[in-house]
Short mmCIF file of C-alpha atoms in Angstrom, two decimals:
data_model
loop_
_atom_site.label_atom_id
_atom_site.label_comp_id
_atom_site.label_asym_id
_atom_site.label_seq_id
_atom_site.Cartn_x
_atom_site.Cartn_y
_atom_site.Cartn_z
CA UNK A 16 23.81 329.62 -5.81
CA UNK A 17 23.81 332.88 -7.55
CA UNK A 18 26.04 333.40 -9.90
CA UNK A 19 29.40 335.51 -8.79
CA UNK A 20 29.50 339.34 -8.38
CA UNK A 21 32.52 339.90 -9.91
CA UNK A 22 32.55 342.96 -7.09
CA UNK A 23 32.85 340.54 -4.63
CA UNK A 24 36.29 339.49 -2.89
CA UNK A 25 36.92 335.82 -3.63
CA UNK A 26 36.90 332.91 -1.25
CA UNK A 27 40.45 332.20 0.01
CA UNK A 28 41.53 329.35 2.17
CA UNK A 29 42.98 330.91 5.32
CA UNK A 30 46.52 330.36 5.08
CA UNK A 31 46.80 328.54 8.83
CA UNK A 32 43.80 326.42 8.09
CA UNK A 33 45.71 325.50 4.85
CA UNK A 34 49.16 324.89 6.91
CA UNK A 35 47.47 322.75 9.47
CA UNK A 36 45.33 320.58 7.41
CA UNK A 37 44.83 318.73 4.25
CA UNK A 38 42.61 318.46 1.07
CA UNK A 39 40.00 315.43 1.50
CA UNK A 40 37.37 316.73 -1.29
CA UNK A 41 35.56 320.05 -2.62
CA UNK A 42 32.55 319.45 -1.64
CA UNK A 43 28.70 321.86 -2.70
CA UNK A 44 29.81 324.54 -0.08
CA UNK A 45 32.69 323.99 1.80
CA UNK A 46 35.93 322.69 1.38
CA UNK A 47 36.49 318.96 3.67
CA UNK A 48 39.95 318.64 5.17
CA UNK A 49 41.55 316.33 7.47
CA UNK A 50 43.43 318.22 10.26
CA UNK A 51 47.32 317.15 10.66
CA UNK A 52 46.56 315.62 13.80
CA UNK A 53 47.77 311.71 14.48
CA UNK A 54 46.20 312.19 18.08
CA UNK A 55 42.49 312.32 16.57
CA UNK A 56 40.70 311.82 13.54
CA UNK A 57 39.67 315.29 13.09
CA UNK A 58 37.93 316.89 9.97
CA UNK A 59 37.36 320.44 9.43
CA UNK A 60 34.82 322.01 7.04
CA UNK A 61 35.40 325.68 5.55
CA UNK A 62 32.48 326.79 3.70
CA UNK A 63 33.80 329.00 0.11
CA UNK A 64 31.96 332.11 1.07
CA UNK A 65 34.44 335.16 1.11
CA UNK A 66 33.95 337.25 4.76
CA UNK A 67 32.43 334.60 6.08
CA UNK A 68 32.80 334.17 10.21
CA UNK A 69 29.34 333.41 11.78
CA UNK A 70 26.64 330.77 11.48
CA UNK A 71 24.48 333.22 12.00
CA UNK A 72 25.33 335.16 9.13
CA UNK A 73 24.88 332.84 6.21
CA UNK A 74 22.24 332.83 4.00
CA UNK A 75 19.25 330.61 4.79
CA UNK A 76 19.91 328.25 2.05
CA UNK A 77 23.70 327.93 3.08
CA UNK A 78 23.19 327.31 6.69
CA UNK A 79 21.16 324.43 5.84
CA UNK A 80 24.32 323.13 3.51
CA UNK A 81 26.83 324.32 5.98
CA UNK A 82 24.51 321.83 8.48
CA UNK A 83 23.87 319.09 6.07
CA UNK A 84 27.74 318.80 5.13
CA UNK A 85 28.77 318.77 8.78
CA UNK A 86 26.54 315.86 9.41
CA UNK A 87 27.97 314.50 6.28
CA UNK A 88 31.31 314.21 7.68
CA UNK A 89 30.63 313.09 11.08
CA UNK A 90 29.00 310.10 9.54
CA UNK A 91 32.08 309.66 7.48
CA UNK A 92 34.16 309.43 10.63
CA UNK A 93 31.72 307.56 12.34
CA UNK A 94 32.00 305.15 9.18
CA UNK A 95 35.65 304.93 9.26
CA UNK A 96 37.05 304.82 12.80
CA UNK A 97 33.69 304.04 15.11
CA UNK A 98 34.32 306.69 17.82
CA UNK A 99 33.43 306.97 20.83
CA UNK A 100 31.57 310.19 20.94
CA UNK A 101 31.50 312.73 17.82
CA UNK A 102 32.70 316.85 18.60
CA UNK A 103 31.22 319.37 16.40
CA UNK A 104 32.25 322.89 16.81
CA UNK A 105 32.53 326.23 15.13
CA UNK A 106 35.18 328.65 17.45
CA UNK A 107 37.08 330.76 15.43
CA UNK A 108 38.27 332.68 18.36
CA UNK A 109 42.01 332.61 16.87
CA UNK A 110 41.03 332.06 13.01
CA UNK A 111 38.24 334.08 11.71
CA UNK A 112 37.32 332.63 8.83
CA UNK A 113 34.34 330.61 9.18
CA UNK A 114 35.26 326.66 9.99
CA UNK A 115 33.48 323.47 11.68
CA UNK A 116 35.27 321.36 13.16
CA UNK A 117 34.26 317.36 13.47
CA UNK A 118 36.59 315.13 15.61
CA UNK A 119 36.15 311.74 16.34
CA UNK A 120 36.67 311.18 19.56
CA UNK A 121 37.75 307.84 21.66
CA UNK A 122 37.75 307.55 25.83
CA UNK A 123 41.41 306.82 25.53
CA UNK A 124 42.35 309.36 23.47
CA UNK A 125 45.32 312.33 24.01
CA UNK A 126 42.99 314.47 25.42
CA UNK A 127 39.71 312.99 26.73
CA UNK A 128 37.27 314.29 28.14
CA UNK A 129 38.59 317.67 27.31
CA UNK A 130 38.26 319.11 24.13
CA UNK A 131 40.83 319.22 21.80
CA UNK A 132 41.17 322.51 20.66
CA UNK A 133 44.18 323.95 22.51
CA UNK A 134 45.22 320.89 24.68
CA UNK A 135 48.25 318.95 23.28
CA UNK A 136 50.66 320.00 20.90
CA UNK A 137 49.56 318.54 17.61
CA UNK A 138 51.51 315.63 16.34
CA UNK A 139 51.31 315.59 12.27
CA UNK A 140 50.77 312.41 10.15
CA UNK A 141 53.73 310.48 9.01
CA UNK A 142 53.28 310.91 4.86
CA UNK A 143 52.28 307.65 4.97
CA UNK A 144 49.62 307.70 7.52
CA UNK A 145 48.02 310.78 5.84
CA UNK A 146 47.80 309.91 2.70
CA UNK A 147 45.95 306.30 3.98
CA UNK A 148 43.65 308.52 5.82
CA UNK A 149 42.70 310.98 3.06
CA UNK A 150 41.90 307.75 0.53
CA UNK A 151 39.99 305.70 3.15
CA UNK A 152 37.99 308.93 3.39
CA UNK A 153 37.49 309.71 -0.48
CA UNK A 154 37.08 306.15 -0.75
CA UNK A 155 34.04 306.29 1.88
CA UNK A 156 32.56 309.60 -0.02
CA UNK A 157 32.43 308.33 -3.30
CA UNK A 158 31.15 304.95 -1.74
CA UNK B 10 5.72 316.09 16.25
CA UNK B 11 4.39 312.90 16.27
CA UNK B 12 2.31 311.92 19.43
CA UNK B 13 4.00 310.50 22.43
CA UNK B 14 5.12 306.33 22.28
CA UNK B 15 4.08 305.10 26.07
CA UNK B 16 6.00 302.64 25.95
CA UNK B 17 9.50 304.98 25.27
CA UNK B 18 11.10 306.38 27.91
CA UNK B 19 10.41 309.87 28.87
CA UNK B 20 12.38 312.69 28.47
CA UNK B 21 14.35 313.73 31.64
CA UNK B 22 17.06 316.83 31.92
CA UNK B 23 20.45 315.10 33.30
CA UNK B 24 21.12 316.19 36.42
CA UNK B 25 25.02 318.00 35.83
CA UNK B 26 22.77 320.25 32.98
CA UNK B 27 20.23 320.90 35.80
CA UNK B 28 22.78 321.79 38.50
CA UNK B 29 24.87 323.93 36.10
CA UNK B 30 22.38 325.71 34.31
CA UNK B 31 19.41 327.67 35.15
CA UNK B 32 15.86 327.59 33.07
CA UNK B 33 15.25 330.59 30.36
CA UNK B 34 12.57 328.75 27.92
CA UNK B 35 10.89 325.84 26.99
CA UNK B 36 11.26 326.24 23.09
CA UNK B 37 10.00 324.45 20.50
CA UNK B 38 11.95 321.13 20.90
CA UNK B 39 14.50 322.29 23.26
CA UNK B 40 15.48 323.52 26.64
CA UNK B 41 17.47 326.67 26.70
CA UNK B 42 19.22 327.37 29.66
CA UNK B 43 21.89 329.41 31.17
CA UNK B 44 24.90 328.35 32.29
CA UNK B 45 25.31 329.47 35.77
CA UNK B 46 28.99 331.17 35.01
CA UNK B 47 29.62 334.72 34.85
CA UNK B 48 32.56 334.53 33.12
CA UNK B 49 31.03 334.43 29.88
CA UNK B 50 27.47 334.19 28.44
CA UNK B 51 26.63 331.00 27.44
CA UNK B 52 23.62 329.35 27.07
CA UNK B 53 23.02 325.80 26.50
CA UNK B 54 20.32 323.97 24.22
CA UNK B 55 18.78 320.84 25.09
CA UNK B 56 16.62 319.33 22.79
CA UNK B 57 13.49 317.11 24.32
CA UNK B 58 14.18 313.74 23.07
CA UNK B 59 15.17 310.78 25.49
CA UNK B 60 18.41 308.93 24.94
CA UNK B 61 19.69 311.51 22.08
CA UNK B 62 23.37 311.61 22.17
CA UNK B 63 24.63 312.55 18.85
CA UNK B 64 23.84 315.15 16.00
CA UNK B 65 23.67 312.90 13.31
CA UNK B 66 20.81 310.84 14.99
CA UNK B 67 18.42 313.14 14.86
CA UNK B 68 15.57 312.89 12.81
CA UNK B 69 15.99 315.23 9.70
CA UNK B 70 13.17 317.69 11.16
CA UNK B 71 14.20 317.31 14.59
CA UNK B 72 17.80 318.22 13.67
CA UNK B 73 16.99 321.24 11.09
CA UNK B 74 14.54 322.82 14.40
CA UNK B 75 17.77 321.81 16.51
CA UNK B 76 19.50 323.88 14.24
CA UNK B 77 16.87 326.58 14.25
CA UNK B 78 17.00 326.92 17.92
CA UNK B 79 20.68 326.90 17.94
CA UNK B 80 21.03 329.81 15.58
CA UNK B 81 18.34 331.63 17.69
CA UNK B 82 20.08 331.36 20.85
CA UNK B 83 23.34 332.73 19.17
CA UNK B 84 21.50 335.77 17.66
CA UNK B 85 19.66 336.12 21.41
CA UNK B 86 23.60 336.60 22.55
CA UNK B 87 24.61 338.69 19.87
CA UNK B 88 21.13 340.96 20.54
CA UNK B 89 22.33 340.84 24.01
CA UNK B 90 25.40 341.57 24.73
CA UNK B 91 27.16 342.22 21.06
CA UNK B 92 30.23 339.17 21.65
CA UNK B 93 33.13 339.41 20.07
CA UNK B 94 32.94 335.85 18.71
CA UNK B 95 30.50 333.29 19.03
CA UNK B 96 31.68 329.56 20.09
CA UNK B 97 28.46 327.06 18.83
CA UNK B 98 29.61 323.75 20.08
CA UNK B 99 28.11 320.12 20.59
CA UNK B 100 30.37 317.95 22.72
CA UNK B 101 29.21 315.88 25.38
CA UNK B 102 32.33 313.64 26.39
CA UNK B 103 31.34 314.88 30.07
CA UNK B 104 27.47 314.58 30.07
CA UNK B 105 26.04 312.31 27.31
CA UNK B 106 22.58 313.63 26.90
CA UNK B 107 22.67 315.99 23.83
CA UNK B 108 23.12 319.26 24.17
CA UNK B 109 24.34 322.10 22.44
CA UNK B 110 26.40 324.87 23.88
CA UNK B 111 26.53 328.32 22.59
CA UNK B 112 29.01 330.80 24.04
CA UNK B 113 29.42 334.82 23.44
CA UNK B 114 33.31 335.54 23.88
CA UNK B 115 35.23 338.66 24.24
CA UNK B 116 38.86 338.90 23.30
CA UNK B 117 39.09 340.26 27.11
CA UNK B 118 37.37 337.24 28.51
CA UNK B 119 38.94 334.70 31.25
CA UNK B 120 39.39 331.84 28.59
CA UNK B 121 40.22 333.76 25.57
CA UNK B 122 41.82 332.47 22.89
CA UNK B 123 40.91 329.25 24.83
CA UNK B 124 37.15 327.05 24.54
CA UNK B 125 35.44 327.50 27.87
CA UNK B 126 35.47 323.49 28.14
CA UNK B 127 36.84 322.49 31.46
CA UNK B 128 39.37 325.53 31.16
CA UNK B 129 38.36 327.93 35.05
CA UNK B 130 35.93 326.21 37.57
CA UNK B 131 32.81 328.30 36.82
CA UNK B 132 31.85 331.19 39.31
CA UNK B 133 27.97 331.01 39.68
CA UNK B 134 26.27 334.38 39.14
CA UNK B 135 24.99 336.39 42.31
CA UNK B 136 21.01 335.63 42.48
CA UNK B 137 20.34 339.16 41.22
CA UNK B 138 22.65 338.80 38.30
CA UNK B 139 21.37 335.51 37.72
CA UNK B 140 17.48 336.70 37.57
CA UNK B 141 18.65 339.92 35.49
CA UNK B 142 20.18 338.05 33.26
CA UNK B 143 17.15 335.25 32.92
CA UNK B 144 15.02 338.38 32.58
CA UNK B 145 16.59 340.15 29.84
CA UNK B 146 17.15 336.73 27.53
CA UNK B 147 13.29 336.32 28.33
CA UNK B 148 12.25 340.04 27.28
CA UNK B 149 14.24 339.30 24.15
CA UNK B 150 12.80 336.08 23.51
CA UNK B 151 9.21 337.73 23.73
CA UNK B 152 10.55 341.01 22.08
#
């Protein structure tokens, strides 16, 4: 990447993605977190480009990343939990700054076949619970 | 692409895509169609490749073009009708076959904040607004 025009408003995490999610790693472009979400295993990537809202506005070069990170971490959930079908999604209809969401999802879960965005009241992780989740993860990145 | 394997099955358009959606283009690896809902413009992105279910099987080339194809069909909306947001989404807990939805959304729109998943039973377009609409993605596809 180019180095950083100091002109250039810095990348901040959106302060409801940070509420409603955790850090899993820093990854090249984006930052991986693990939505506070018992129901689902649910990741969410948010790529550190400042302004950021559509795919379709990246640079070349960081659409590709943006792509090859997604994949990235639905084979991570399909390593940990096995679902039954994978959801990849970038909305952003209620927060602008550019996220992907992948969610793991099972035939008996909360919400299936619906998606989950919007459906059922989310239902954080007991401290425990996360914290097992974000080191099987890290532990399956670094693996 | 490599050359056709007789003995693999051959690629056939599931029949809820074919009854929901209505041909625009046969692109380079996949079939773009519109959804037959006037509520919102959304096409839909299937690529040619038999049994494909998830992202992350793809071959690498097959899933960069997917990718390709995705992004144009979002910038078709955009050039079309100037959305407010653009929902890019691959789901298929309904219909298995891979396919990849992308949706222009206006903050005035039936669903909105909502995804247009299973949200309103879809109201098919009037034949003429159907074949207008067909027309003008086609004129931009050619433009």
């Amino acid at each position: 990447m180019a180095a950083a025009d100091p002109a250039a408003p810095a990348f901040a995490l959106d302060e409801r993605i940070a509420a409603d999610s955790h850090p899993v790693e820093s990854l090249t472009l984006c930052e991986l977190r693990l939505m506070d979400d018992a129901q689902y295993p649910w990741l969410v990537l948010v790529p550190r480009i400042a302004g950021a809202r559509e795919l379709i506005d990246l640079d070349p070069a960081l659409r590709v990343q943006l792509g090859a990170e997604t994949d990235q971490a639905a084979r991570l959930l399909r390593r940990l939990v096995a679902p039954d079908k994978l959801n990849v999604a970038s909305l952003g209809n209620v927060v602008e700054q550019l996220h992907v969401h992948v969610v793991a999802r099972f035939v008996a879960d909360a919400a299936w076949p619906a998606p989950v965005w919007g459906r059922l009241p989310m239902q954080p992780y007991a401290r425990d619970a996360r914290d097992s989740m974000v080191s099987r993860l890290r532990a399956l990145l670094d693996a």
